[in-house]
Amino acid sequence: HVRSRRQRQMCIRDSTFTMLTVNADDHQLMRNFHKPQDEKRMVVILGEGAYDAWLDAPAGPASVEFMRQYSADLLSVLADST
């Protein structure tokens, strides 16, 4: 049964979430945010156009295709003002 985007959004209110991460040892930006000896990790970020494909992907190889680093060119870092 395929749900519409609106139906999925309504289900989110009563859902729990998991943040999936990938190795970022070689990521241009994220490799700078952990201790030198620690493995570098980053959250998997989906482009807005990939939301439906992710939600509709069957478990297995098709969903693993989404597990990749997000481009450093599309991320920015802000200094903490505290």
PDB file of C-alpha atoms in Angstrom:
ATOM      1  CA  HIS A   1       0.000   0.000   0.000  1.00  0.00           C
ATOM      2  CA  VAL A   2       1.549   3.276  -1.123  1.00  0.00           C
ATOM      3  CA  ARG A   3       0.708   6.292   1.005  1.00  0.00           C
ATOM      4  CA  SER A   4       0.438   9.827  -0.281  1.00  0.00           C
ATOM      5  CA  ARG A   5       2.897  12.427   0.965  1.00  0.00           C
ATOM      6  CA  ARG A   6       0.145  13.955   3.136  1.00  0.00           C
ATOM      7  CA  GLN A   7      -0.641  10.577   4.729  1.00  0.00           C
ATOM      8  CA  ARG A   8       3.036  10.072   5.539  1.00  0.00           C
ATOM      9  CA  GLN A   9       3.282  13.539   7.052  1.00  0.00           C
ATOM     10  CA  MET A  10       0.292  12.806   9.275  1.00  0.00           C
ATOM     11  CA  CYS A  11       1.935   9.586  10.469  1.00  0.00           C
ATOM     12  CA  ILE A  12       5.092  11.428  11.486  1.00  0.00           C
ATOM     13  CA  ARG A  13       3.372  12.998  14.486  1.00  0.00           C
ATOM     14  CA  ASP A  14       3.120   9.621  16.216  1.00  0.00           C
ATOM     15  CA  SER A  15       6.420   8.180  15.050  1.00  0.00           C
ATOM     16  CA  THR A  16       9.872   7.659  16.456  1.00  0.00           C
ATOM     17  CA  PHE A  17      12.995   8.406  14.494  1.00  0.00           C
ATOM     18  CA  THR A  18      16.504   7.116  14.027  1.00  0.00           C
ATOM     19  CA  MET A  19      19.428   9.097  12.702  1.00  0.00           C
ATOM     20  CA  LEU A  20      21.425   7.008  10.247  1.00  0.00           C
ATOM     21  CA  THR A  21      25.115   7.808   9.969  1.00  0.00           C
ATOM     22  CA  VAL A  22      27.917   6.988   7.564  1.00  0.00           C
ATOM     23  CA  ASN A  23      31.678   7.093   7.904  1.00  0.00           C
ATOM     24  CA  ALA A  24      33.071  10.587   7.263  1.00  0.00           C
ATOM     25  CA  ASP A  25      36.825  10.035   7.738  1.00  0.00           C
ATOM     26  CA  ASP A  26      37.443  11.470   4.272  1.00  0.00           C
ATOM     27  CA  HIS A  27      34.638  14.073   4.177  1.00  0.00           C
ATOM     28  CA  GLN A  28      36.024  17.535   3.447  1.00  0.00           C
ATOM     29  CA  LEU A  29      34.021  19.205   6.245  1.00  0.00           C
ATOM     30  CA  MET A  30      32.854  16.588   8.747  1.00  0.00           C
ATOM     31  CA  ARG A  31      36.292  15.034   9.299  1.00  0.00           C
ATOM     32  CA  ASN A  32      37.114  18.130  11.380  1.00  0.00           C
ATOM     33  CA  PHE A  33      34.500  17.532  14.087  1.00  0.00           C
ATOM     34  CA  HIS A  34      35.794  14.575  16.078  1.00  0.00           C
ATOM     35  CA  LYS A  35      38.928  13.805  18.055  1.00  0.00           C
ATOM     36  CA  PRO A  36      41.852  12.859  15.771  1.00  0.00           C
ATOM     37  CA  GLN A  37      41.861   9.209  16.910  1.00  0.00           C
ATOM     38  CA  ASP A  38      38.048   8.778  16.670  1.00  0.00           C
ATOM     39  CA  GLU A  39      36.140   7.553  13.652  1.00  0.00           C
ATOM     40  CA  LYS A  40      34.436  10.459  11.873  1.00  0.00           C
ATOM     41  CA  ARG A  41      30.668  10.069  11.362  1.00  0.00           C
ATOM     42  CA  MET A  42      27.997  12.194   9.722  1.00  0.00           C
ATOM     43  CA  VAL A  43      24.226  11.965   9.560  1.00  0.00           C
ATOM     44  CA  VAL A  44      22.786  10.776   6.254  1.00  0.00           C
ATOM     45  CA  ILE A  45      21.124  13.782   4.610  1.00  0.00           C
ATOM     46  CA  LEU A  46      18.657  13.321   1.780  1.00  0.00           C
ATOM     47  CA  GLY A  47      18.082  15.968  -0.842  1.00  0.00           C
ATOM     48  CA  GLU A  48      14.472  17.140  -0.867  1.00  0.00           C
ATOM     49  CA  GLY A  49      13.846  15.378  -4.176  1.00  0.00           C
ATOM     50  CA  ALA A  50      14.821  12.003  -2.668  1.00  0.00           C
ATOM     51  CA  TYR A  51      12.294  11.880   0.190  1.00  0.00           C
ATOM     52  CA  ASP A  52       9.641   9.843  -1.612  1.00  0.00           C
ATOM     53  CA  ALA A  53      12.182   7.463  -3.172  1.00  0.00           C
ATOM     54  CA  TRP A  54      13.676   6.826   0.292  1.00  0.00           C
ATOM     55  CA  LEU A  55      10.288   6.215   1.892  1.00  0.00           C
ATOM     56  CA  ASP A  56       9.201   3.900  -0.925  1.00  0.00           C
ATOM     57  CA  ALA A  57      12.475   1.970  -1.277  1.00  0.00           C
ATOM     58  CA  PRO A  58      12.326  -1.705  -0.306  1.00  0.00           C
ATOM     59  CA  ALA A  59      14.712  -2.895   2.398  1.00  0.00           C
ATOM     60  CA  GLY A  60      18.002  -4.103   0.996  1.00  0.00           C
ATOM     61  CA  PRO A  61      20.278  -2.883  -1.771  1.00  0.00           C
ATOM     62  CA  ALA A  62      17.840  -0.220  -3.026  1.00  0.00           C
ATOM     63  CA  SER A  63      17.760   1.553   0.334  1.00  0.00           C
ATOM     64  CA  VAL A  64      21.523   1.196   0.867  1.00  0.00           C
ATOM     65  CA  GLU A  65      22.022   3.472  -2.167  1.00  0.00           C
ATOM     66  CA  PHE A  66      20.883   6.403   0.002  1.00  0.00           C
ATOM     67  CA  MET A  67      23.594   5.759   2.594  1.00  0.00           C
ATOM     68  CA  ARG A  68      26.270   8.150   1.354  1.00  0.00           C
ATOM     69  CA  GLN A  69      28.009  11.322   2.384  1.00  0.00           C
ATOM     70  CA  TYR A  70      26.270  14.604   1.642  1.00  0.00           C
ATOM     71  CA  SER A  71      28.376  16.985  -0.433  1.00  0.00           C
ATOM     72  CA  ALA A  72      30.492  19.376   1.638  1.00  0.00           C
ATOM     73  CA  ASP A  73      29.691  22.069  -0.925  1.00  0.00           C
ATOM     74  CA  LEU A  74      26.039  21.950   0.184  1.00  0.00           C
ATOM     75  CA  LEU A  75      26.809  22.275   3.918  1.00  0.00           C
ATOM     76  CA  SER A  76      27.824  25.271   5.990  1.00  0.00           C
ATOM     77  CA  VAL A  77      29.230  25.710   9.471  1.00  0.00           C
ATOM     78  CA  LEU A  78      28.317  28.454  11.904  1.00  0.00           C
ATOM     79  CA  ALA A  79      30.425  29.285  14.946  1.00  0.00           C
ATOM     80  CA  ASP A  80      28.747  28.799  18.303  1.00  0.00           C
ATOM     81  CA  SER A  81      28.191  32.237  19.831  1.00  0.00           C
ATOM     82  CA  THR A  82      28.166  31.005  23.444  1.00  0.00           C
TER      83      THR A  82
END
